[in-house]
Structures are given as structure tokens and as C-alpha cells.
């Protein structure tokens, strides 16, 4: 790939999208400096930039000059970022829509510079992947005056301390509408603090807490606080957490009975039981807002299918259900399909990865084409 000035950083080709949130950054021969230190690097060790244009569906050719760079960049990925890398972004003329740090150690000096950069370049989305941050208090402080609307942390050691500082930011920010804390080691104190913050926050619409190790008691505190006053959260993902626990499910059901804004709930791979599905189904009868329910990978059997079938047969707001990778048989799936077509509101019903006998199943339904017409995916 061609090289650009001023820092001779390598440019990695991009397919027009930022690196996926659950993916790792491109491999590198050098590691990020340990938290709390800044180690000067030679030109050969400097971080790599990746630039991508917004909404592009084709690979982006690396820019051959600074002028071309200014015309093509919309999103920027900094891999093993240095102070010099962040300084160089100030030389770009256009705004930066998304800035993503990957495999980087963010020192206090870099965080200070980041706050100024966010304002000068009108950054809307700020994401950290596999990063180590020096000072969570400082990060919360410098981001408080920015226009960041999406803040993402993926496989980054946020922990309870970081979650607490982010909660303080949520309590005072009127701009952040989306927060990802995926695989960030958030425990009970951290998730409880987030719940309290959401009682005061009036801007957050999407919260992703997947793959965090908090215990059921922390989740109960979170939902107890959430039930107390939030009126903006629409998307909540708790995939790969303890939230299939019966006590937590009861708190979720209590929330569904009162909440008037939550529309998407993700409980994939939470060890949700058939009894838990019964509780959720009963609460959905009285809920007119939830449109998407994801409960994949929970080992659910036909009893859950029958409970959901009763709910779907009644008039409700559900449009999408993900039941993939469970233990439903052909009979259980048939019951679900029949009930989902009664009201006609289901747009997608994902049943892939279950214990289906194709010949038996096809004897119960008219045709695969008919299933596709109503958004039912089986095979």
C-alpha cells in the first residue's frame, strides 16, 4: 500500500465500513504502549490508518496524496494510536464522522487531545476496541462537552470504575443516544450505576451490555432503577449475560408491564429457561411497544413455542422473534408458524438451527415459498 505524509503511516484498504465491533484489528508486529506510559516509536512502528467513505459498498482505494485523503475520509480507524497520529488528524479539512481506536493505549495526554479533536472535527461516533485507557475520569470530562452521539467500547477493560464514570457522563450528556459496552468486564456495581444514570438521562436510545460478567443481583438493581423513570431507551441487548436468571426475568417482565418505550430486547444465550419464556410471554400480552424479541441459543423446547404461540395469536406489537439455535421440534415450530400468521403482524420469525425433521415439517406446512412471504426462516 502507498504511504502518506506526515507520519509515513501505512494505509490499510477498507471495504467502506469500519471494522466489525466483534472483530479484532489487523495484526501488528508491535504492541500498544502500556497504560500510563508513552513510548516513542520509529517510523516503521507507527500506527496504521484506515480510511473509509460513509455508506460505501465497495473497497476504497488507498489515497495517493493528502488532497485525495481529505476527499475520501469519513471514518478513521487508528491502530496502535500515538499522539502524533491524533495530531495529524487535525490537518484534515473535512469533518470525521466516526473515529475508531483499535489495540491502543490511551494516555492522559492523548485523551486531552481527543476532546479537542472531537469538537474540531465534529466527530459523531467514537469507538474503542481492545484498548487500555489511563484516566476514566478525564475521558468522561473531555467528552462531556462534545457532540458524540454514539460511544462504543468493545473488548476494552472498562470494569466497574469505567462504567461508573460513563454513568456520570450519561447523567449530564444530552447528546449520547447509543452506548455499547460489549465484553468490557462490567460487574454488579457498574451495571447498577448505569441503571441509576438512565433514570436521569433523556437521550440514550440504545444500550448494548452483551458479554459482561455482572451477577444477577447487579442486573436486578439495574432493572429496578430502569423501571423507576427512564422514558427513552428503545434497544437493550443483554446477550451472553446472566439475565436468563429467573429473578432477573421477573424484573424484566415487571419492566415490560410498565415501560412504554422499549422496542427491542435481546436475551440471546442467557440460559433463559422455558419457565422464563412463560413469564415473558405473559407480560407481552399487556405490552404494546416491544417489536423485537431475541431469545436464540437458550436450549428452549416445544413448551416455549406453545407459550409464545398463545401470545402471538393475540393482538400485540411483536414483529420479529429470533428463536434460532434452540431445541424446538417440527411440531413446536409448526405451532409457532400457525399462530404468527393469524394476526399477520410478524415480519420475521427465525427458526434456524433447531431440531427440525425436514420431511415431517414440510408435511405440516404448505410450502417454503409461503413461509418466505411472511418472513419465516426455517432452514
PDB file of N, CA and C in Angstrom, residues 154-231:
ATOM      1  N   UNK A 154     -15.490  -1.993  23.017  1.00  0.00           N
ATOM      2  CA  UNK A 154     -15.568  -3.407  22.676  1.00  0.00           C
ATOM      3  C   UNK A 154     -14.284  -4.105  23.146  1.00  0.00           C
ATOM      4  N   UNK A 155     -14.442  -5.125  23.959  1.00  0.00           N
ATOM      5  CA  UNK A 155     -13.288  -5.871  24.484  1.00  0.00           C
ATOM      6  C   UNK A 155     -12.251  -4.935  25.083  1.00  0.00           C
ATOM      7  N   UNK A 156     -12.740  -3.943  25.791  1.00  0.00           N
ATOM      8  CA  UNK A 156     -11.896  -2.955  26.464  1.00  0.00           C
ATOM      9  C   UNK A 156     -12.153  -3.050  27.967  1.00  0.00           C
ATOM     10  N   UNK A 157     -11.105  -2.943  28.762  1.00  0.00           N
ATOM     11  CA  UNK A 157     -11.240  -3.140  30.215  1.00  0.00           C
ATOM     12  C   UNK A 157     -11.903  -1.931  30.869  1.00  0.00           C
ATOM     13  N   UNK A 158     -13.192  -1.808  30.669  1.00  0.00           N
ATOM     14  CA  UNK A 158     -13.946  -0.713  31.280  1.00  0.00           C
ATOM     15  C   UNK A 158     -14.109  -0.976  32.773  1.00  0.00           C
ATOM     16  N   UNK A 159     -14.597  -2.158  33.118  1.00  0.00           N
ATOM     17  CA  UNK A 159     -14.773  -2.513  34.524  1.00  0.00           C
ATOM     18  C   UNK A 159     -15.800  -1.636  35.229  1.00  0.00           C
ATOM     19  N   UNK A 160     -15.910  -1.802  36.518  1.00  0.00           N
ATOM     20  CA  UNK A 160     -16.876  -1.012  37.293  1.00  0.00           C
ATOM     21  C   UNK A 160     -16.469   0.452  37.397  1.00  0.00           C
ATOM     22  N   UNK A 161     -15.155   0.709  37.468  1.00  0.00           N
ATOM     23  CA  UNK A 161     -14.708   2.100  37.554  1.00  0.00           C
ATOM     24  C   UNK A 161     -15.076   2.864  36.281  1.00  0.00           C
ATOM     25  N   UNK A 162     -14.742   2.286  35.133  1.00  0.00           N
ATOM     26  CA  UNK A 162     -15.071   2.943  33.877  1.00  0.00           C
ATOM     27  C   UNK A 162     -16.564   3.092  33.680  1.00  0.00           C
ATOM     28  N   UNK A 163     -17.328   2.040  34.038  1.00  0.00           N
ATOM     29  CA  UNK A 163     -18.785   2.115  33.897  1.00  0.00           C
ATOM     30  C   UNK A 163     -19.365   3.211  34.781  1.00  0.00           C
ATOM     31  N   UNK A 164     -18.767   3.396  35.959  1.00  0.00           N
ATOM     32  CA  UNK A 164     -19.221   4.469  36.849  1.00  0.00           C
ATOM     33  C   UNK A 164     -18.988   5.842  36.250  1.00  0.00           C
ATOM     34  N   UNK A 165     -17.829   6.045  35.637  1.00  0.00           N
ATOM     35  CA  UNK A 165     -17.538   7.334  35.001  1.00  0.00           C
ATOM     36  C   UNK A 165     -18.399   7.556  33.768  1.00  0.00           C
ATOM     37  N   UNK A 166     -18.640   6.511  33.017  1.00  0.00           N
ATOM     38  CA  UNK A 166     -19.524   6.628  31.858  1.00  0.00           C
ATOM     39  C   UNK A 166     -20.946   6.958  32.313  1.00  0.00           C
ATOM     40  N   UNK A 167     -21.341   6.391  33.451  1.00  0.00           N
ATOM     41  CA  UNK A 167     -22.668   6.688  34.003  1.00  0.00           C
ATOM     42  C   UNK A 167     -22.784   8.168  34.356  1.00  0.00           C
ATOM     43  N   UNK A 168     -21.724   8.731  34.902  1.00  0.00           N
ATOM     44  CA  UNK A 168     -21.730  10.163  35.205  1.00  0.00           C
ATOM     45  C   UNK A 168     -21.867  10.982  33.931  1.00  0.00           C
ATOM     46  N   UNK A 169     -21.201  10.522  32.869  1.00  0.00           N
ATOM     47  CA  UNK A 169     -21.317  11.211  31.583  1.00  0.00           C
ATOM     48  C   UNK A 169     -22.747  11.147  31.067  1.00  0.00           C
ATOM     49  N   UNK A 170     -23.386   9.984  31.195  1.00  0.00           N
ATOM     50  CA  UNK A 170     -24.777   9.835  30.745  1.00  0.00           C
ATOM     51  C   UNK A 170     -25.721  10.734  31.532  1.00  0.00           C
ATOM     52  N   UNK A 171     -25.439  10.913  32.802  1.00  0.00           N
ATOM     53  CA  UNK A 171     -26.313  11.723  33.646  1.00  0.00           C
ATOM     54  C   UNK A 171     -26.344  13.184  33.222  1.00  0.00           C
ATOM     55  N   UNK A 172     -25.245  13.631  32.596  1.00  0.00           N
ATOM     56  CA  UNK A 172     -25.162  15.050  32.228  1.00  0.00           C
ATOM     57  C   UNK A 172     -25.226  15.299  30.731  1.00  0.00           C
ATOM     58  N   UNK A 173     -25.024  14.261  29.923  1.00  0.00           N
ATOM     59  CA  UNK A 173     -24.994  14.454  28.473  1.00  0.00           C
ATOM     60  C   UNK A 173     -26.393  14.419  27.872  1.00  0.00           C
ATOM     61  N   UNK A 174     -26.613  15.327  26.933  1.00  0.00           N
ATOM     62  CA  UNK A 174     -27.886  15.340  26.206  1.00  0.00           C
ATOM     63  C   UNK A 174     -27.692  14.922  24.763  1.00  0.00           C
ATOM     64  N   UNK A 175     -26.478  14.428  24.437  1.00  0.00           N
ATOM     65  CA  UNK A 175     -26.154  14.086  23.047  1.00  0.00           C
ATOM     66  C   UNK A 175     -26.050  12.588  22.795  1.00  0.00           C
ATOM     67  N   UNK A 176     -25.531  11.830  23.762  1.00  0.00           N
ATOM     68  CA  UNK A 176     -25.277  10.403  23.544  1.00  0.00           C
ATOM     69  C   UNK A 176     -26.593   9.651  23.437  1.00  0.00           C
ATOM     70  N   UNK A 177     -26.828   9.065  22.276  1.00  0.00           N
ATOM     71  CA  UNK A 177     -28.063   8.309  22.041  1.00  0.00           C
ATOM     72  C   UNK A 177     -27.805   6.811  21.955  1.00  0.00           C
ATOM     73  N   UNK A 178     -26.528   6.404  21.840  1.00  0.00           N
ATOM     74  CA  UNK A 178     -26.209   4.994  21.700  1.00  0.00           C
ATOM     75  C   UNK A 178     -24.923   4.678  22.450  1.00  0.00           C
ATOM     76  N   UNK A 179     -24.960   3.630  23.291  1.00  0.00           N
ATOM     77  CA  UNK A 179     -23.797   3.237  24.083  1.00  0.00           C
ATOM     78  C   UNK A 179     -23.602   1.729  23.978  1.00  0.00           C
ATOM     79  N   UNK A 180     -22.401   1.322  23.564  1.00  0.00           N
ATOM     80  CA  UNK A 180     -22.027  -0.086  23.515  1.00  0.00           C
ATOM     81  C   UNK A 180     -20.970  -0.358  24.575  1.00  0.00           C
ATOM     82  N   UNK A 181     -21.234  -1.324  25.438  1.00  0.00           N
ATOM     83  CA  UNK A 181     -20.249  -1.809  26.401  1.00  0.00           C
ATOM     84  C   UNK A 181     -20.205  -3.326  26.259  1.00  0.00           C
ATOM     85  N   UNK A 182     -19.555  -3.807  25.213  1.00  0.00           N
ATOM     86  CA  UNK A 182     -19.563  -5.226  24.859  1.00  0.00           C
ATOM     87  C   UNK A 182     -18.265  -5.883  25.308  1.00  0.00           C
ATOM     88  N   UNK A 183     -18.394  -6.907  26.157  1.00  0.00           N
ATOM     89  CA  UNK A 183     -17.226  -7.636  26.639  1.00  0.00           C
ATOM     90  C   UNK A 183     -16.245  -6.683  27.316  1.00  0.00           C
ATOM     91  N   UNK A 184     -16.750  -5.927  28.263  1.00  0.00           N
ATOM     92  CA  UNK A 184     -15.960  -4.862  28.908  1.00  0.00           C
ATOM     93  C   UNK A 184     -15.765  -5.084  30.400  1.00  0.00           C
ATOM     94  N   UNK A 185     -16.024  -6.287  30.898  1.00  0.00           N
ATOM     95  CA  UNK A 185     -15.779  -6.644  32.303  1.00  0.00           C
ATOM     96  C   UNK A 185     -16.573  -5.773  33.278  1.00  0.00           C
ATOM     97  N   UNK A 186     -17.770  -5.419  32.900  1.00  0.00           N
ATOM     98  CA  UNK A 186     -18.633  -4.629  33.775  1.00  0.00           C
ATOM     99  C   UNK A 186     -19.281  -5.561  34.802  1.00  0.00           C
ATOM    100  N   UNK A 187     -19.141  -5.240  36.070  1.00  0.00           N
ATOM    101  CA  UNK A 187     -19.694  -6.063  37.132  1.00  0.00           C
ATOM    102  C   UNK A 187     -20.954  -5.463  37.726  1.00  0.00           C
ATOM    103  N   UNK A 188     -21.303  -5.918  38.911  1.00  0.00           N
ATOM    104  CA  UNK A 188     -22.557  -5.504  39.550  1.00  0.00           C
ATOM    105  C   UNK A 188     -22.611  -4.004  39.835  1.00  0.00           C
ATOM    106  N   UNK A 189     -21.522  -3.461  40.387  1.00  0.00           N
ATOM    107  CA  UNK A 189     -21.513  -2.029  40.708  1.00  0.00           C
ATOM    108  C   UNK A 189     -21.627  -1.189  39.444  1.00  0.00           C
ATOM    109  N   UNK A 190     -20.980  -1.638  38.381  1.00  0.00           N
ATOM    110  CA  UNK A 190     -21.023  -0.891  37.131  1.00  0.00           C
ATOM    111  C   UNK A 190     -22.399  -0.859  36.492  1.00  0.00           C
ATOM    112  N   UNK A 191     -23.065  -2.015  36.440  1.00  0.00           N
ATOM    113  CA  UNK A 191     -24.372  -2.043  35.791  1.00  0.00           C
ATOM    114  C   UNK A 191     -25.419  -1.344  36.663  1.00  0.00           C
ATOM    115  N   UNK A 192     -25.253  -1.405  37.986  1.00  0.00           N
ATOM    116  CA  UNK A 192     -26.172  -0.684  38.869  1.00  0.00           C
ATOM    117  C   UNK A 192     -26.036   0.823  38.655  1.00  0.00           C
ATOM    118  N   UNK A 193     -24.791   1.298  38.492  1.00  0.00           N
ATOM    119  CA  UNK A 193     -24.567   2.721  38.240  1.00  0.00           C
ATOM    120  C   UNK A 193     -25.191   3.155  36.923  1.00  0.00           C
ATOM    121  N   UNK A 194     -25.115   2.307  35.923  1.00  0.00           N
ATOM    122  CA  UNK A 194     -25.733   2.624  34.630  1.00  0.00           C
ATOM    123  C   UNK A 194     -27.251   2.745  34.771  1.00  0.00           C
ATOM    124  N   UNK A 195     -27.840   1.874  35.573  1.00  0.00           N
ATOM    125  CA  UNK A 195     -29.287   1.945  35.788  1.00  0.00           C
ATOM    126  C   UNK A 195     -29.699   3.253  36.433  1.00  0.00           C
ATOM    127  N   UNK A 196     -28.934   3.693  37.429  1.00  0.00           N
ATOM    128  CA  UNK A 196     -29.230   4.969  38.095  1.00  0.00           C
ATOM    129  C   UNK A 196     -29.091   6.121  37.111  1.00  0.00           C
ATOM    130  N   UNK A 197     -28.050   6.060  36.265  1.00  0.00           N
ATOM    131  CA  UNK A 197     -27.840   7.129  35.279  1.00  0.00           C
ATOM    132  C   UNK A 197     -29.000   7.223  34.308  1.00  0.00           C
ATOM    133  N   UNK A 198     -29.572   6.079  33.942  1.00  0.00           N
ATOM    134  CA  UNK A 198     -30.676   6.077  32.977  1.00  0.00           C
ATOM    135  C   UNK A 198     -31.956   6.666  33.563  1.00  0.00           C
ATOM    136  N   UNK A 199     -32.038   6.748  34.875  1.00  0.00           N
ATOM    137  CA  UNK A 199     -33.189   7.405  35.480  1.00  0.00           C
ATOM    138  C   UNK A 199     -33.167   8.911  35.210  1.00  0.00           C
ATOM    139  N   UNK A 200     -31.966   9.442  34.985  1.00  0.00           N
ATOM    140  CA  UNK A 200     -31.817  10.880  34.752  1.00  0.00           C
ATOM    141  C   UNK A 200     -31.611  11.216  33.279  1.00  0.00           C
ATOM    142  N   UNK A 201     -31.056  10.264  32.540  1.00  0.00           N
ATOM    143  CA  UNK A 201     -30.738  10.526  31.137  1.00  0.00           C
ATOM    144  C   UNK A 201     -31.998  10.591  30.280  1.00  0.00           C
ATOM    145  N   UNK A 202     -32.009  11.519  29.330  1.00  0.00           N
ATOM    146  CA  UNK A 202     -33.173  11.677  28.453  1.00  0.00           C
ATOM    147  C   UNK A 202     -32.801  11.580  26.981  1.00  0.00           C
ATOM    148  N   UNK A 203     -31.593  11.047  26.694  1.00  0.00           N
ATOM    149  CA  UNK A 203     -31.164  10.982  25.298  1.00  0.00           C
ATOM    150  C   UNK A 203     -30.827   9.573  24.818  1.00  0.00           C
ATOM    151  N   UNK A 204     -30.445   8.673  25.725  1.00  0.00           N
ATOM    152  CA  UNK A 204     -29.981   7.349  25.307  1.00  0.00           C
ATOM    153  C   UNK A 204     -31.139   6.503  24.780  1.00  0.00           C
ATOM    154  N   UNK A 205     -30.967   5.984  23.560  1.00  0.00           N
ATOM    155  CA  UNK A 205     -31.990   5.140  22.939  1.00  0.00           C
ATOM    156  C   UNK A 205     -31.532   3.693  22.781  1.00  0.00           C
ATOM    157  N   UNK A 206     -30.216   3.469  22.765  1.00  0.00           N
ATOM    158  CA  UNK A 206     -29.694   2.122  22.536  1.00  0.00           C
ATOM    159  C   UNK A 206     -28.577   1.813  23.526  1.00  0.00           C
ATOM    160  N   UNK A 207     -28.665   0.648  24.179  1.00  0.00           N
ATOM    161  CA  UNK A 207     -27.668   0.222  25.159  1.00  0.00           C
ATOM    162  C   UNK A 207     -27.345  -1.247  24.943  1.00  0.00           C
ATOM    163  N   UNK A 208     -26.067  -1.540  24.693  1.00  0.00           N
ATOM    164  CA  UNK A 208     -25.626  -2.910  24.466  1.00  0.00           C
ATOM    165  C   UNK A 208     -24.673  -3.311  25.589  1.00  0.00           C
ATOM    166  N   UNK A 209     -25.116  -4.242  26.442  1.00  0.00           N
ATOM    167  CA  UNK A 209     -24.328  -4.712  27.582  1.00  0.00           C
ATOM    168  C   UNK A 209     -23.928  -6.176  27.425  1.00  0.00           C
ATOM    169  N   UNK A 210     -23.870  -6.665  26.213  1.00  0.00           N
ATOM    170  CA  UNK A 210     -23.589  -8.079  25.950  1.00  0.00           C
ATOM    171  C   UNK A 210     -22.206  -8.493  26.447  1.00  0.00           C
ATOM    172  N   UNK A 211     -22.106  -9.741  26.847  1.00  0.00           N
ATOM    173  CA  UNK A 211     -20.845 -10.386  27.218  1.00  0.00           C
ATOM    174  C   UNK A 211     -20.158  -9.731  28.416  1.00  0.00           C
ATOM    175  N   UNK A 212     -20.935  -9.310  29.393  1.00  0.00           N
ATOM    176  CA  UNK A 212     -20.350  -8.776  30.621  1.00  0.00           C
ATOM    177  C   UNK A 212     -20.629  -9.716  31.782  1.00  0.00           C
ATOM    178  N   UNK A 213     -19.730  -9.768  32.790  1.00  0.00           N
ATOM    179  CA  UNK A 213     -19.827 -10.800  33.837  1.00  0.00           C
ATOM    180  C   UNK A 213     -20.605 -10.400  35.082  1.00  0.00           C
ATOM    181  N   UNK A 214     -21.456  -9.364  35.003  1.00  0.00           N
ATOM    182  CA  UNK A 214     -22.205  -8.979  36.202  1.00  0.00           C
ATOM    183  C   UNK A 214     -23.102 -10.130  36.660  1.00  0.00           C
ATOM    184  N   UNK A 215     -23.347 -10.172  37.965  1.00  0.00           N
ATOM    185  CA  UNK A 215     -24.157 -11.231  38.560  1.00  0.00           C
ATOM    186  C   UNK A 215     -25.636 -10.839  38.569  1.00  0.00           C
ATOM    187  N   UNK A 216     -26.544 -11.801  38.812  1.00  0.00           N
ATOM    188  CA  UNK A 216     -27.972 -11.479  38.836  1.00  0.00           C
ATOM    189  C   UNK A 216     -28.340 -10.330  39.758  1.00  0.00           C
ATOM    190  N   UNK A 217     -27.676 -10.217  40.919  1.00  0.00           N
ATOM    191  CA  UNK A 217     -28.036  -9.138  41.847  1.00  0.00           C
ATOM    192  C   UNK A 217     -27.756  -7.769  41.222  1.00  0.00           C
ATOM    193  N   UNK A 218     -26.724  -7.678  40.397  1.00  0.00           N
ATOM    194  CA  UNK A 218     -26.443  -6.426  39.700  1.00  0.00           C
ATOM    195  C   UNK A 218     -27.490  -6.126  38.655  1.00  0.00           C
ATOM    196  N   UNK A 219     -27.913  -7.160  37.925  1.00  0.00           N
ATOM    197  CA  UNK A 219     -28.946  -6.982  36.906  1.00  0.00           C
ATOM    198  C   UNK A 219     -30.276  -6.568  37.535  1.00  0.00           C
ATOM    199  N   UNK A 220     -30.589  -7.129  38.701  1.00  0.00           N
ATOM    200  CA  UNK A 220     -31.829  -6.765  39.402  1.00  0.00           C
ATOM    201  C   UNK A 220     -31.804  -5.283  39.770  1.00  0.00           C
ATOM    202  N   UNK A 221     -30.668  -4.804  40.275  1.00  0.00           N
ATOM    203  CA  UNK A 221     -30.534  -3.385  40.618  1.00  0.00           C
ATOM    204  C   UNK A 221     -30.686  -2.506  39.378  1.00  0.00           C
ATOM    205  N   UNK A 222     -30.150  -2.968  38.264  1.00  0.00           N
ATOM    206  CA  UNK A 222     -30.234  -2.217  37.015  1.00  0.00           C
ATOM    207  C   UNK A 222     -31.690  -2.063  36.581  1.00  0.00           C
ATOM    208  N   UNK A 223     -32.434  -3.163  36.571  1.00  0.00           N
ATOM    209  CA  UNK A 223     -33.823  -3.108  36.118  1.00  0.00           C
ATOM    210  C   UNK A 223     -34.730  -2.399  37.121  1.00  0.00           C
ATOM    211  N   UNK A 224     -34.380  -2.505  38.376  1.00  0.00           N
ATOM    212  CA  UNK A 224     -35.166  -1.782  39.377  1.00  0.00           C
ATOM    213  C   UNK A 224     -35.048  -0.274  39.148  1.00  0.00           C
ATOM    214  N   UNK A 225     -33.825   0.167  38.832  1.00  0.00           N
ATOM    215  CA  UNK A 225     -33.612   1.586  38.554  1.00  0.00           C
ATOM    216  C   UNK A 225     -34.254   1.980  37.224  1.00  0.00           C
ATOM    217  N   UNK A 226     -34.116   1.114  36.227  1.00  0.00           N
ATOM    218  CA  UNK A 226     -34.665   1.411  34.900  1.00  0.00           C
ATOM    219  C   UNK A 226     -36.178   1.540  34.955  1.00  0.00           C
ATOM    220  N   UNK A 227     -36.792   0.708  35.772  1.00  0.00           N
ATOM    221  CA  UNK A 227     -38.245   0.755  35.909  1.00  0.00           C
ATOM    222  C   UNK A 227     -38.705   2.041  36.585  1.00  0.00           C
ATOM    223  N   UNK A 228     -37.765   2.693  37.291  1.00  0.00           N
ATOM    224  CA  UNK A 228     -38.141   3.859  38.073  1.00  0.00           C
ATOM    225  C   UNK A 228     -38.372   5.128  37.304  1.00  0.00           C
ATOM    226  N   UNK A 229     -37.930   5.224  36.029  1.00  0.00           N
ATOM    227  CA  UNK A 229     -38.176   6.511  35.395  1.00  0.00           C
ATOM    228  C   UNK A 229     -37.701   6.710  33.976  1.00  0.00           C
ATOM    229  N   UNK A 230     -36.942   5.800  33.379  1.00  0.00           N
ATOM    230  CA  UNK A 230     -36.453   6.042  32.021  1.00  0.00           C
ATOM    231  C   UNK A 230     -37.585   6.007  31.004  1.00  0.00           C
ATOM    232  N   UNK A 231     -37.540   6.951  30.067  1.00  0.00           N
ATOM    233  CA  UNK A 231     -38.613   7.028  29.065  1.00  0.00           C
ATOM    234  C   UNK A 231     -38.074   7.158  27.652  1.00  0.00           C
TER     235      UNK A 231
END
